[in-house]
Amino acid sequence: MVELHASRLDAVFHALGDATRRRMLRALADGERSVGDLAAPFDMSLAAASKHVKALERAGLIQRRVMGRTHVCRLHAAALSEAHAWIGFYETFWSNRLDILEGLLREETPPNSKGDDHE
């Protein structure tokens, strides 16, 4: 089970690691798009766009349905929540570290100190 989860998370980060795929996901956040629609802003072939779509599908980030010869994609954001949870752990880690640093800096600086040596 853990291995399956890690494999899926790896696929999500692999898919998000490409700027073209991130822009495709952003477009899908506004609604369904055909593979041709997703390819259009990039001046790429349908075959190239299809490779990007397959990477997004493997990651579980999109769902595709076939309507005749047209492949229509829609965002499936549940996989993003797993990535968000993974990143969230490190957000907490760094927030705690920054809180500690802030406390240490406050201890070193007297509360009434304004940088003046003229008393």
CSV table of C-alpha atoms in Angstrom, one decimal:
chain,number,residue,atom,x,y,z
A,1,MET,CA,0.0,0.0,0.0
A,2,VAL,CA,2.8,2.4,0.9
A,3,GLU,CA,4.6,1.5,-2.3
A,4,LEU,CA,1.5,2.2,-4.4
A,5,HIS,CA,1.0,5.6,-2.7
A,6,ALA,CA,4.7,6.5,-3.2
A,7,SER,CA,4.5,5.5,-6.9
A,8,ARG,CA,1.4,7.6,-7.4
A,9,LEU,CA,3.0,10.6,-5.7
A,10,ASP,CA,6.1,10.1,-7.9
A,11,ALA,CA,3.9,10.2,-10.9
A,12,VAL,CA,2.2,13.4,-9.7
A,13,PHE,CA,5.5,15.2,-9.1
A,14,HIS,CA,6.8,14.0,-12.4
A,15,ALA,CA,3.8,15.3,-14.2
A,16,LEU,CA,3.9,18.6,-12.4
A,17,GLY,CA,7.7,18.9,-13.1
A,18,ASP,CA,6.9,19.9,-16.7
A,19,ALA,CA,5.8,23.5,-17.5
A,20,THR,CA,3.7,22.4,-20.5
A,21,ARG,CA,1.7,19.9,-18.3
A,22,ARG,CA,1.3,22.5,-15.6
A,23,ARG,CA,-0.2,25.0,-18.1
A,24,MET,CA,-2.5,22.2,-19.5
A,25,LEU,CA,-3.7,21.5,-15.9
A,26,ARG,CA,-4.3,25.3,-15.5
A,27,ALA,CA,-6.4,25.3,-18.6
A,28,LEU,CA,-8.4,22.3,-17.4
A,29,ALA,CA,-9.1,24.1,-14.2
A,30,ASP,CA,-11.4,26.4,-16.3
A,31,GLY,CA,-13.3,23.4,-17.8
A,32,GLU,CA,-13.0,20.5,-20.1
A,33,ARG,CA,-10.7,20.7,-23.2
A,34,SER,CA,-10.0,18.5,-26.1
A,35,VAL,CA,-6.4,17.3,-26.6
A,36,GLY,CA,-6.3,19.6,-29.6
A,37,ASP,CA,-7.4,22.6,-27.5
A,38,LEU,CA,-4.7,21.7,-24.9
A,39,ALA,CA,-2.1,21.5,-27.7
A,40,ALA,CA,-3.0,24.8,-29.4
A,41,PRO,CA,-1.2,27.3,-27.2
A,42,PHE,CA,2.1,25.3,-27.5
A,43,ASP,CA,2.2,24.9,-31.3
A,44,MET,CA,2.7,21.2,-30.9
A,45,SER,CA,1.4,18.2,-32.7
A,46,LEU,CA,-1.5,16.1,-31.4
A,47,ALA,CA,1.0,13.3,-30.8
A,48,ALA,CA,3.2,15.4,-28.6
A,49,ALA,CA,0.2,16.7,-26.7
A,50,SER,CA,-1.1,13.2,-26.3
A,51,LYS,CA,2.2,12.2,-24.6
A,52,HIS,CA,1.7,15.0,-22.1
A,53,VAL,CA,-1.9,14.0,-21.5
A,54,LYS,CA,-0.9,10.4,-20.9
A,55,ALA,CA,1.6,11.6,-18.2
A,56,LEU,CA,-1.2,13.6,-16.6
A,57,GLU,CA,-3.5,10.6,-16.8
A,58,ARG,CA,-0.9,8.2,-15.3
A,59,ALA,CA,-0.6,10.6,-12.4
A,60,GLY,CA,-4.4,10.6,-11.9
A,61,LEU,CA,-4.5,14.4,-12.5
A,62,ILE,CA,-6.9,14.2,-15.4
A,63,GLN,CA,-9.6,12.0,-16.8
A,64,ARG,CA,-10.1,11.5,-20.5
A,65,ARG,CA,-13.1,10.4,-22.4
A,66,VAL,CA,-13.5,9.7,-26.1
A,67,MET,CA,-16.3,11.2,-28.1
A,68,GLY,CA,-16.0,9.9,-31.6
A,69,ARG,CA,-12.5,11.0,-32.7
A,70,THR,CA,-12.2,13.7,-30.1
A,71,HIS,CA,-10.5,13.0,-26.8
A,72,VAL,CA,-11.9,15.3,-24.1
A,73,CYS,CA,-10.0,15.9,-20.8
A,74,ARG,CA,-11.1,17.2,-17.5
A,75,LEU,CA,-9.2,18.0,-14.3
A,76,HIS,CA,-9.2,15.4,-11.5
A,77,ALA,CA,-7.7,17.3,-8.7
A,78,ALA,CA,-7.9,14.5,-6.0
A,79,ALA,CA,-4.3,13.5,-6.8
A,80,LEU,CA,-3.2,17.1,-6.1
A,81,SER,CA,-4.5,16.8,-2.6
A,82,GLU,CA,-2.0,14.0,-1.9
A,83,ALA,CA,0.8,16.1,-3.2
A,84,HIS,CA,-0.5,19.0,-1.1
A,85,ALA,CA,-0.5,16.9,2.0
A,86,TRP,CA,3.1,15.8,1.4
A,87,ILE,CA,4.2,19.4,0.9
A,88,GLY,CA,2.2,20.4,3.9
A,89,PHE,CA,4.4,18.4,6.2
A,90,TYR,CA,7.4,20.5,5.1
A,91,GLU,CA,5.4,23.7,5.4
A,92,THR,CA,4.8,22.8,9.1
A,93,PHE,CA,8.5,21.8,9.5
A,94,TRP,CA,9.8,25.2,8.1
A,95,SER,CA,7.2,27.2,10.0
A,96,ASN,CA,8.3,25.6,13.3
A,97,ARG,CA,11.9,26.3,12.4
A,98,LEU,CA,11.2,29.9,11.6
A,99,ASP,CA,9.3,30.3,14.8
A,100,ILE,CA,12.3,29.0,16.7
A,101,LEU,CA,14.6,31.4,14.8
A,102,GLU,CA,12.2,34.4,15.6
A,103,GLY,CA,12.3,33.5,19.3
A,104,LEU,CA,16.1,33.4,19.3
A,105,LEU,CA,16.3,36.7,17.5
A,106,ARG,CA,14.0,38.3,20.0
A,107,GLU,CA,16.1,37.0,22.9
A,108,GLU,CA,19.2,38.6,21.4
A,109,THR,CA,17.5,42.0,20.8
A,110,PRO,CA,16.5,43.9,24.0
A,111,PRO,CA,12.9,45.0,23.8
A,112,ASN,CA,13.6,48.8,24.2
A,113,SER,CA,16.7,48.8,21.9
A,114,LYS,CA,16.4,51.1,19.0
A,115,GLY,CA,19.9,50.9,17.8
A,116,ASP,CA,20.8,54.1,19.7
A,117,ASP,CA,24.0,54.3,21.8
A,118,HIS,CA,23.1,57.8,23.1
A,119,GLU,CA,21.7,57.3,26.6
